[in-house]
Short mmCIF file of C-alpha atoms in Angstrom, two decimals:
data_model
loop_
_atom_site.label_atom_id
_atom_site.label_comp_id
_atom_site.label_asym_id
_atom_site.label_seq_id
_atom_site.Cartn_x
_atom_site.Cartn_y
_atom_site.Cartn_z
CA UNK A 1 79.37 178.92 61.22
CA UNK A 2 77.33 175.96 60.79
CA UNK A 3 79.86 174.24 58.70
CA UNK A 4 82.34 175.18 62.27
CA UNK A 5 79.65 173.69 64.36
CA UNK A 6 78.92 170.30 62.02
CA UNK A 7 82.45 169.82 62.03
CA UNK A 8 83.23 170.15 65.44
CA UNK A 9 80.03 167.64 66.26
CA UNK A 10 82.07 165.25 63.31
CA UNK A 11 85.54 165.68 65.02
CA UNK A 12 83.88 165.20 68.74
CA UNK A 13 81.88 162.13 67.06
CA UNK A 14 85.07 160.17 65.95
CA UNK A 15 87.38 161.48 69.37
CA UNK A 16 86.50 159.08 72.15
CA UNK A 17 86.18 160.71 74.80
CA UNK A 18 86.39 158.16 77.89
CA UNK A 19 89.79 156.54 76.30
CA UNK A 20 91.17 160.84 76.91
CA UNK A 21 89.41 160.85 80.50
CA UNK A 22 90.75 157.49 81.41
CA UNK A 23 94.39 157.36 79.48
CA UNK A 24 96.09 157.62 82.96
CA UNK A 25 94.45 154.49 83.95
CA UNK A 26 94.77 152.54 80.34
CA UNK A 27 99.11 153.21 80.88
CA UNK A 28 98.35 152.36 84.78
CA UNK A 29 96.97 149.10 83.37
CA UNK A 30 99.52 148.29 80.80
CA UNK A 31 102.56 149.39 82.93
CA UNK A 32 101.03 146.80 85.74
CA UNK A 33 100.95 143.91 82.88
CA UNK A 34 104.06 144.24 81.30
CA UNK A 35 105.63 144.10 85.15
CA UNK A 36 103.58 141.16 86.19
CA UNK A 37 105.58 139.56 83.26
CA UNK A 38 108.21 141.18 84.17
CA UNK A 39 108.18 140.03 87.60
CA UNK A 40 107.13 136.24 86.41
CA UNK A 41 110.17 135.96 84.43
CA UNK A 42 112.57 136.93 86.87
CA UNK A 43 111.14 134.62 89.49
CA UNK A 44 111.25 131.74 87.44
CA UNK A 45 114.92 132.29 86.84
CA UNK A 46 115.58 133.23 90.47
CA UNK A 47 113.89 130.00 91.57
CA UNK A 48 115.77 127.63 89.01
CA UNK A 49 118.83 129.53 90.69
CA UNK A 50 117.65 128.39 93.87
CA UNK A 51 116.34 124.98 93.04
CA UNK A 52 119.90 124.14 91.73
CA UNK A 53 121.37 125.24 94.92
CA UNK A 54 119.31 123.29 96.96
CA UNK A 55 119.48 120.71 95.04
CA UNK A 56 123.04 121.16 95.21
CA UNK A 57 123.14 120.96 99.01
CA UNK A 58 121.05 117.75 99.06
CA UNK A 59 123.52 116.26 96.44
CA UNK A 60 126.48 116.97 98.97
CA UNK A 61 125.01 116.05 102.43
CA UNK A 62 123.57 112.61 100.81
CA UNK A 63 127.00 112.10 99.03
CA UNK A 64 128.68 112.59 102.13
CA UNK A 65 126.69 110.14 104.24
CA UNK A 66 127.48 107.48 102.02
CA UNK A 67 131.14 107.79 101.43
CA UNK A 68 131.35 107.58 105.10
CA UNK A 69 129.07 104.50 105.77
CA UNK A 70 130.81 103.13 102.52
CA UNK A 71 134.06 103.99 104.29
CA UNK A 72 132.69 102.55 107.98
CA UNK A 73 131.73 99.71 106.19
CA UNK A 74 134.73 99.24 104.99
CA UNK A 75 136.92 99.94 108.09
CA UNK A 76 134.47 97.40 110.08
CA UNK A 77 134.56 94.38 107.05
CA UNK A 78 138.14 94.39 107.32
CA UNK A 79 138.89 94.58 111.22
CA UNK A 80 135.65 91.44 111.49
CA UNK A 81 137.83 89.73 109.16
CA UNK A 82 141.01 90.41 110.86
CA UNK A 83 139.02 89.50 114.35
CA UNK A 84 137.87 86.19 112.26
CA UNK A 85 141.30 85.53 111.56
CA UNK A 86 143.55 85.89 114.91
CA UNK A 87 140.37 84.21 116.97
CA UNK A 88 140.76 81.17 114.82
CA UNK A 89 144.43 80.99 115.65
CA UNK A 90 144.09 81.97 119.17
CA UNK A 91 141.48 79.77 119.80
CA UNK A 92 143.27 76.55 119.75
CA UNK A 93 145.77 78.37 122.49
CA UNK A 94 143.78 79.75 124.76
CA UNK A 95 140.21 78.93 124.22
CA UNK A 96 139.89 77.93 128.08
CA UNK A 97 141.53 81.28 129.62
CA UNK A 98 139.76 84.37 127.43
CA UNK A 99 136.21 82.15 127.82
CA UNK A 100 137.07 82.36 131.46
CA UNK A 101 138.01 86.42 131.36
CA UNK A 102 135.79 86.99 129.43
CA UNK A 103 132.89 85.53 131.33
CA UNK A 104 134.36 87.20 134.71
CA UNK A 105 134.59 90.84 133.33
CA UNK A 106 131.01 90.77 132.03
CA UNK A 107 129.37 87.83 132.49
CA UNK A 108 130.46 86.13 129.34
CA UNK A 109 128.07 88.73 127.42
CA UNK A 110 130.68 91.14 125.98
CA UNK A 111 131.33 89.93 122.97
CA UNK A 112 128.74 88.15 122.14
CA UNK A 113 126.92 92.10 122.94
CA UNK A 114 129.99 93.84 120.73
CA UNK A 115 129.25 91.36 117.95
CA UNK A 116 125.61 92.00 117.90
CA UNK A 117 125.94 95.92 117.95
CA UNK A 118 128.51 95.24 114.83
CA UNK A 119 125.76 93.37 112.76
CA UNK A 120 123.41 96.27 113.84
CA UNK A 121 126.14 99.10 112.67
CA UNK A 122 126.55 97.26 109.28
CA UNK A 123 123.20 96.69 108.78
CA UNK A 124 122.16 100.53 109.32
CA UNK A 125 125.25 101.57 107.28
CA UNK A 126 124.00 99.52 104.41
CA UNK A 127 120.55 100.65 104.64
CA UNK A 128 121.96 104.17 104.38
CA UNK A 129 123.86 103.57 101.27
CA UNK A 130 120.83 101.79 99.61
CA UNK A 131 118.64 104.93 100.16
CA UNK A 132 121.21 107.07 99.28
CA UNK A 133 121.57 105.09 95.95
CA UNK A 134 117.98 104.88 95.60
CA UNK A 135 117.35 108.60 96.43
CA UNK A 136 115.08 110.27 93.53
CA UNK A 137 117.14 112.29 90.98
CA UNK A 138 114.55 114.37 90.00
CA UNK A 139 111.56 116.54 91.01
CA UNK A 140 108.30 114.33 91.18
CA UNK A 141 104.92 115.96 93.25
CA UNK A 142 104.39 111.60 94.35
CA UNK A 143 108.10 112.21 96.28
CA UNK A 144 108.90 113.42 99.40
CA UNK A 145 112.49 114.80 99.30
CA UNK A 146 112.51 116.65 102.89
CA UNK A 147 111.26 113.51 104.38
CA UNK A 148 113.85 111.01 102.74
CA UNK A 149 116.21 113.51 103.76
CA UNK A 150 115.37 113.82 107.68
CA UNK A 151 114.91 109.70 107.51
CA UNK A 152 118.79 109.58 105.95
CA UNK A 153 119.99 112.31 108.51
CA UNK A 154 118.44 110.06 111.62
CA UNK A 155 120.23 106.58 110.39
CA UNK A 156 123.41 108.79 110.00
CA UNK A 157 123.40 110.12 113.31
CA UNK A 158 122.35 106.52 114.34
CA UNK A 159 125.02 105.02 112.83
CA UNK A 160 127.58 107.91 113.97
CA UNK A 161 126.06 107.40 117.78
CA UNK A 162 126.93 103.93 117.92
CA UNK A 163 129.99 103.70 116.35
CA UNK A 164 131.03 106.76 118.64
CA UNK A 165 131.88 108.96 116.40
CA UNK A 166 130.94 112.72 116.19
CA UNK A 167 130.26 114.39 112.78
CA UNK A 168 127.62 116.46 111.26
CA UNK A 169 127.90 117.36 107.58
CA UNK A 170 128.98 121.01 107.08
CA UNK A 171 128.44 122.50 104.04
CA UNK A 172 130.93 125.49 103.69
CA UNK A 173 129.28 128.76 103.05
CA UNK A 174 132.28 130.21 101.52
CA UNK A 175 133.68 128.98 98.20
CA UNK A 176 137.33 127.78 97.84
CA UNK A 177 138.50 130.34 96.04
CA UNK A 178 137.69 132.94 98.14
CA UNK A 179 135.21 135.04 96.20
CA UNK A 180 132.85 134.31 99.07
CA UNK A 181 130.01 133.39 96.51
CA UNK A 182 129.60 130.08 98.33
CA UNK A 183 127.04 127.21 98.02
CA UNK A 184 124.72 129.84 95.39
CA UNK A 185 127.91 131.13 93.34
CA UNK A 186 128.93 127.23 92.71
CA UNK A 187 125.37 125.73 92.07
CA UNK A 188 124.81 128.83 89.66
CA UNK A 189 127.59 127.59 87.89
CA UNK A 190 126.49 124.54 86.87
CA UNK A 191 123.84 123.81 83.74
CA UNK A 192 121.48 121.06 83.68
#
């Protein structure tokens, strides 16, 4: 019997007792680890998903601004030329009568006005494409990528509002093909 009881104090010596009582917690603990990992993983991949779908967006509305200032610009070089061209020959005709019109209609200011708002258009169309070609291509903490954005959307609509023209960049939820993925289902697509 005393051989049972040394034994038993041996076997009781080398079993831990607290890592029985508190096994529930110890699992508890280790479950709650290997999920925070778990959780870390998937929400780095979830947010590179995302990043590249924002970034995605961005890509488009900038592009979009400056093809159409590039195409304004354009449209406006060519018909000041044009303008250039016939006043030259119809200003050794009739120099005397349109100075005259012109001067009764308005007060002589209207195209001298229409020439300055020109100059302004180009100038804010050109500005646009410059920040659009010197908008950052990648992530930096010194760069503020909402606020370039908002200052590119305001010369837009600036632009837009003077020229007369109505559009607002529309980014189609839906993808072409149909699968209704849209803007996510095409960004996740791409690897950089």
């Amino acid at each position: 019997m005393a051989d049972d009881e040394a034994e038993l104090n041996k076997v009781t010596n080398d079993l831990d007792l607290d890592a029985v009582v508190y096994l529930d917690e110890t699992w508890h603990q280790e479950g709650f680890e290997e999920g925070k990992e778990a959780g870390r993983q998937r929400g780095h991949r979830e947010g590179r998903a995302v990043g590249k779908a924002k970034g995605f967006e961005i890509g488009c509305e900038i592009g979009y601004y400056k093809a159409c200032c590039q195409t304004w610009l354009a449209v406006l070089r060519r018909r000041k030329s044009e303008k250039k061209e016939e006043e030259e020959e119809e200003e050794e005709e009739e120099e005397e009568e349109s100075e005259g019109e012109a001067r009764k209609e308005n007060g002589g200011m209207g195209l001298v006005m229409d020439m300055q708002i020109e100059e302004r258009v180009i100038r804010t169309m050109e500005n646009i494409v410059q920040l659009v070609n010197d908008f950052p291509r990648h992530n930096s903490p010194d760069i503020d990528i909402a606020e370039q954005v908002q200052r590119l959307r305001a010369k837009f609509r600036a632009a837009a509002s003077i020229l007369g023209v109505a559009v607002a960049f529309a980014l189609h939820k839906t993808s072409r093909h149909g699968s209704g993925g849209g803007i996510a289902a095409v960004a996740e697509g791409l690897s950089f």
